[in-house]
PDB file of C-alpha atoms in Angstrom:
ATOM      1  CA  UNK A   1      14.510  -2.171  -7.862  1.00  0.00           C
ATOM      2  CA  UNK A   2      15.663  -1.091  -4.386  1.00  0.00           C
ATOM      3  CA  UNK A   3      13.403  -1.336  -1.356  1.00  0.00           C
ATOM      4  CA  UNK A   4      12.651   0.945   1.581  1.00  0.00           C
ATOM      5  CA  UNK A   5      11.476  -0.276   4.982  1.00  0.00           C
ATOM      6  CA  UNK A   6       9.050   2.023   6.801  1.00  0.00           C
ATOM      7  CA  UNK A   7       8.300   1.563  10.480  1.00  0.00           C
ATOM      8  CA  UNK A   8       6.946   3.853  13.227  1.00  0.00           C
ATOM      9  CA  UNK A   9       9.216   6.605  14.459  1.00  0.00           C
ATOM     10  CA  UNK A  10      12.135   5.680  12.195  1.00  0.00           C
ATOM     11  CA  UNK A  11      13.478   7.189   9.018  1.00  0.00           C
ATOM     12  CA  UNK A  12      12.980   4.976   5.940  1.00  0.00           C
ATOM     13  CA  UNK A  13      15.700   2.352   5.828  1.00  0.00           C
ATOM     14  CA  UNK A  14      17.068   0.976   2.558  1.00  0.00           C
ATOM     15  CA  UNK A  15      17.109  -2.807   2.382  1.00  0.00           C
ATOM     16  CA  UNK A  16      18.368  -5.157  -0.317  1.00  0.00           C
ATOM     17  CA  UNK A  17      15.429  -7.578  -0.390  1.00  0.00           C
ATOM     18  CA  UNK A  18      12.144  -8.186   1.395  1.00  0.00           C
ATOM     19  CA  UNK A  19      13.970 -10.998   3.255  1.00  0.00           C
ATOM     20  CA  UNK A  20      16.635  -8.625   4.582  1.00  0.00           C
ATOM     21  CA  UNK A  21      17.616  -9.243   8.239  1.00  0.00           C
ATOM     22  CA  UNK A  22      16.549  -5.701   9.137  1.00  0.00           C
ATOM     23  CA  UNK A  23      13.055  -6.381   7.770  1.00  0.00           C
ATOM     24  CA  UNK A  24      12.798  -9.735   9.530  1.00  0.00           C
ATOM     25  CA  UNK A  25      13.731  -8.127  12.849  1.00  0.00           C
ATOM     26  CA  UNK A  26      11.056  -5.445  12.520  1.00  0.00           C
ATOM     27  CA  UNK A  27       8.115  -6.218  14.810  1.00  0.00           C
ATOM     28  CA  UNK A  28       5.607  -4.116  12.900  1.00  0.00           C
ATOM     29  CA  UNK A  29       3.610  -2.375  11.877  1.00  0.00           C
ATOM     30  CA  UNK A  30       5.831  -1.863   8.874  1.00  0.00           C
ATOM     31  CA  UNK A  31       5.731  -1.752   5.088  1.00  0.00           C
ATOM     32  CA  UNK A  32       8.294  -2.375   2.392  1.00  0.00           C
ATOM     33  CA  UNK A  33       7.968  -0.328  -0.765  1.00  0.00           C
ATOM     34  CA  UNK A  34       9.972  -0.776  -3.960  1.00  0.00           C
ATOM     35  CA  UNK A  35      10.950   2.654  -5.159  1.00  0.00           C
ATOM     36  CA  UNK A  36      13.433   3.999  -7.688  1.00  0.00           C
ATOM     37  CA  UNK A  37      14.039   6.822  -5.202  1.00  0.00           C
ATOM     38  CA  UNK A  38      15.508   4.332  -2.741  1.00  0.00           C
ATOM     39  CA  UNK A  39      18.576   3.963  -4.944  1.00  0.00           C
ATOM     40  CA  UNK A  40      19.692   7.551  -4.500  1.00  0.00           C
ATOM     41  CA  UNK A  41      20.942   9.034  -1.234  1.00  0.00           C
ATOM     42  CA  UNK A  42      18.135  10.657   0.681  1.00  0.00           C
ATOM     43  CA  UNK A  43      17.556  14.153  -0.514  1.00  0.00           C
ATOM     44  CA  UNK A  44      14.705  14.666   1.931  1.00  0.00           C
ATOM     45  CA  UNK A  45      15.096  17.234   4.624  1.00  0.00           C
ATOM     46  CA  UNK A  46      14.606  16.283   8.277  1.00  0.00           C
ATOM     47  CA  UNK A  47      10.951  17.356   8.246  1.00  0.00           C
ATOM     48  CA  UNK A  48      10.031  14.625   5.739  1.00  0.00           C
ATOM     49  CA  UNK A  49      12.549  11.948   6.736  1.00  0.00           C
ATOM     50  CA  UNK A  50       9.997   9.778   8.543  1.00  0.00           C
ATOM     51  CA  UNK A  51       7.039  10.301   6.199  1.00  0.00           C
ATOM     52  CA  UNK A  52       5.682   7.221   4.479  1.00  0.00           C
ATOM     53  CA  UNK A  53       5.317   7.895   0.761  1.00  0.00           C
ATOM     54  CA  UNK A  54       2.050   7.177  -0.966  1.00  0.00           C
ATOM     55  CA  UNK A  55       3.866   6.302  -4.173  1.00  0.00           C
ATOM     56  CA  UNK A  56       6.105   3.400  -5.072  1.00  0.00           C
ATOM     57  CA  UNK A  57       5.208  -0.228  -5.563  1.00  0.00           C
ATOM     58  CA  UNK A  58       4.194  -2.036  -2.351  1.00  0.00           C
ATOM     59  CA  UNK A  59       6.182  -5.211  -1.753  1.00  0.00           C
ATOM     60  CA  UNK A  60       5.189  -6.406   1.745  1.00  0.00           C
ATOM     61  CA  UNK A  61       3.602  -5.321   5.004  1.00  0.00           C
ATOM     62  CA  UNK A  62       3.516  -6.486   8.584  1.00  0.00           C
ATOM     63  CA  UNK A  63       0.859  -5.795  11.163  1.00  0.00           C
ATOM     64  CA  UNK A  64       2.042  -5.259  14.738  1.00  0.00           C
ATOM     65  CA  UNK A  65       3.032  -8.667  16.088  1.00  0.00           C
ATOM     66  CA  UNK A  66       2.138 -10.366  12.798  1.00  0.00           C
ATOM     67  CA  UNK A  67       4.043 -12.052  10.025  1.00  0.00           C
ATOM     68  CA  UNK A  68       5.246 -10.411   6.834  1.00  0.00           C
ATOM     69  CA  UNK A  69       2.740 -10.636   3.994  1.00  0.00           C
ATOM     70  CA  UNK A  70       3.869 -10.097   0.424  1.00  0.00           C
ATOM     71  CA  UNK A  71       1.665  -7.815  -1.644  1.00  0.00           C
ATOM     72  CA  UNK A  72       0.501  -9.766  -4.675  1.00  0.00           C
ATOM     73  CA  UNK A  73       1.094  -8.511  -8.210  1.00  0.00           C
ATOM     74  CA  UNK A  74      -2.527  -7.458  -8.814  1.00  0.00           C
ATOM     75  CA  UNK A  75      -2.840  -5.501  -5.549  1.00  0.00           C
ATOM     76  CA  UNK A  76       0.495  -3.758  -6.193  1.00  0.00           C
ATOM     77  CA  UNK A  77      -0.601  -2.858  -9.738  1.00  0.00           C
ATOM     78  CA  UNK A  78      -3.864  -1.395  -8.473  1.00  0.00           C
ATOM     79  CA  UNK A  79      -2.019   0.693  -5.863  1.00  0.00           C
ATOM     80  CA  UNK A  80       0.422   2.073  -8.447  1.00  0.00           C
ATOM     81  CA  UNK A  81      -2.373   2.898 -10.923  1.00  0.00           C
ATOM     82  CA  UNK A  82      -4.291   5.015  -8.389  1.00  0.00           C
ATOM     83  CA  UNK A  83      -3.648   8.727  -8.253  1.00  0.00           C
ATOM     84  CA  UNK A  84      -2.026  10.192  -5.159  1.00  0.00           C
ATOM     85  CA  UNK A  85      -5.334  11.780  -4.036  1.00  0.00           C
ATOM     86  CA  UNK A  86      -7.104   8.420  -4.108  1.00  0.00           C
ATOM     87  CA  UNK A  87      -4.206   6.646  -2.345  1.00  0.00           C
ATOM     88  CA  UNK A  88      -4.239   9.341   0.327  1.00  0.00           C
ATOM     89  CA  UNK A  89      -7.982   8.982   0.815  1.00  0.00           C
ATOM     90  CA  UNK A  90      -7.697   5.203   1.231  1.00  0.00           C
ATOM     91  CA  UNK A  91      -4.801   5.488   3.672  1.00  0.00           C
ATOM     92  CA  UNK A  92      -6.798   7.993   5.736  1.00  0.00           C
ATOM     93  CA  UNK A  93      -9.823   5.658   5.709  1.00  0.00           C
ATOM     94  CA  UNK A  94      -9.424   2.075   4.490  1.00  0.00           C
ATOM     95  CA  UNK A  95     -13.234   1.846   4.298  1.00  0.00           C
ATOM     96  CA  UNK A  96     -13.544   4.797   1.891  1.00  0.00           C
ATOM     97  CA  UNK A  97     -15.645   4.107  -1.178  1.00  0.00           C
ATOM     98  CA  UNK A  98     -14.764   4.632  -4.825  1.00  0.00           C
ATOM     99  CA  UNK A  99     -17.174   5.338  -7.615  1.00  0.00           C
ATOM    100  CA  UNK A 100     -17.052   3.421 -10.896  1.00  0.00           C
ATOM    101  CA  UNK A 101     -14.686   5.936 -12.561  1.00  0.00           C
ATOM    102  CA  UNK A 102     -12.209   5.718  -9.668  1.00  0.00           C
ATOM    103  CA  UNK A 103     -12.428   1.922  -9.727  1.00  0.00           C
ATOM    104  CA  UNK A 104     -11.666   1.915 -13.464  1.00  0.00           C
ATOM    105  CA  UNK A 105      -8.614   4.129 -12.851  1.00  0.00           C
ATOM    106  CA  UNK A 106      -7.357   1.888 -10.058  1.00  0.00           C
ATOM    107  CA  UNK A 107      -7.836  -1.257 -12.159  1.00  0.00           C
ATOM    108  CA  UNK A 108      -6.495   0.161 -15.436  1.00  0.00           C
ATOM    109  CA  UNK A 109      -9.909   0.272 -17.067  1.00  0.00           C
ATOM    110  CA  UNK A 110     -11.226  -2.933 -15.560  1.00  0.00           C
ATOM    111  CA  UNK A 111     -14.866  -3.658 -16.197  1.00  0.00           C
ATOM    112  CA  UNK A 112     -17.105  -2.362 -13.442  1.00  0.00           C
ATOM    113  CA  UNK A 113     -18.969  -5.664 -13.644  1.00  0.00           C
ATOM    114  CA  UNK A 114     -15.956  -7.726 -12.584  1.00  0.00           C
ATOM    115  CA  UNK A 115     -14.533  -8.024  -9.143  1.00  0.00           C
ATOM    116  CA  UNK A 116     -11.153  -9.190  -7.941  1.00  0.00           C
ATOM    117  CA  UNK A 117      -9.774 -10.340  -4.621  1.00  0.00           C
ATOM    118  CA  UNK A 118      -8.868  -6.716  -3.923  1.00  0.00           C
ATOM    119  CA  UNK A 119     -12.276  -5.097  -4.315  1.00  0.00           C
ATOM    120  CA  UNK A 120     -15.830  -5.459  -3.084  1.00  0.00           C
ATOM    121  CA  UNK A 121     -18.828  -3.485  -4.214  1.00  0.00           C
ATOM    122  CA  UNK A 122     -22.333  -2.643  -3.063  1.00  0.00           C
ATOM    123  CA  UNK A 123     -25.380  -0.812  -4.309  1.00  0.00           C
ATOM    124  CA  UNK A 124     -26.511   0.733  -7.531  1.00  0.00           C
ATOM    125  CA  UNK A 125     -24.707   2.663  -8.783  1.00  0.00           C
ATOM    126  CA  UNK A 126     -21.864   0.547  -7.520  1.00  0.00           C
ATOM    127  CA  UNK A 127     -19.610   1.810  -4.765  1.00  0.00           C
ATOM    128  CA  UNK A 128     -16.293  -0.028  -4.438  1.00  0.00           C
ATOM    129  CA  UNK A 129     -14.049  -0.595  -1.414  1.00  0.00           C
ATOM    130  CA  UNK A 130     -10.624  -2.155  -1.170  1.00  0.00           C
ATOM    131  CA  UNK A 131     -10.548  -5.732   0.096  1.00  0.00           C
ATOM    132  CA  UNK A 132      -8.130  -8.577   0.744  1.00  0.00           C
ATOM    133  CA  UNK A 133      -4.402  -7.923   0.583  1.00  0.00           C
ATOM    134  CA  UNK A 134      -4.860  -4.404  -0.754  1.00  0.00           C
ATOM    135  CA  UNK A 135      -7.086  -3.457   2.197  1.00  0.00           C
ATOM    136  CA  UNK A 136      -4.643  -5.000   4.678  1.00  0.00           C
ATOM    137  CA  UNK A 137      -1.717  -3.097   3.113  1.00  0.00           C
ATOM    138  CA  UNK A 138      -3.689   0.181   3.142  1.00  0.00           C
ATOM    139  CA  UNK A 139      -4.666  -0.379   6.787  1.00  0.00           C
ATOM    140  CA  UNK A 140      -1.035  -0.888   7.907  1.00  0.00           C
ATOM    141  CA  UNK A 141       0.123   2.070   5.807  1.00  0.00           C
ATOM    142  CA  UNK A 142      -2.555   4.169   7.481  1.00  0.00           C
ATOM    143  CA  UNK A 143      -1.276   3.125  10.911  1.00  0.00           C
ATOM    144  CA  UNK A 144       2.217   4.225   9.933  1.00  0.00           C
ATOM    145  CA  UNK A 145       1.089   7.622   8.680  1.00  0.00           C
ATOM    146  CA  UNK A 146      -0.669   8.263  11.987  1.00  0.00           C
ATOM    147  CA  UNK A 147       2.202   6.969  14.164  1.00  0.00           C
TER     148      UNK A 147
END
């Protein structure tokens, strides 16, 4: 699957792998997303050329001045399973909470009584928030959408 590199103020750049020289040279913040759309020539008009998509499978992210972090399989799965409205809400506010139904959607029906490295919960009824690698990815993606 082809990859796209997203960084502030630049159009998405196709790269061959997450270890591509272009990606290594990027100082961040930046994200790499695997997307079937990356294989085709850009059909986007100039008004959307620098927008970061909220779809596609996250592969890696880099905070400003930080090192590249690969997005683990579970976090990437959870991101892909979310609907675009939920992804948008999390990118706008990485501390946004999800109810049990939204958590089940994001975790492909995962039991509300389990927790993974990518989620924390509080209260009764439970309110979930992203955590770990998923939270870090969402935070960097949010920075890029506001850049």
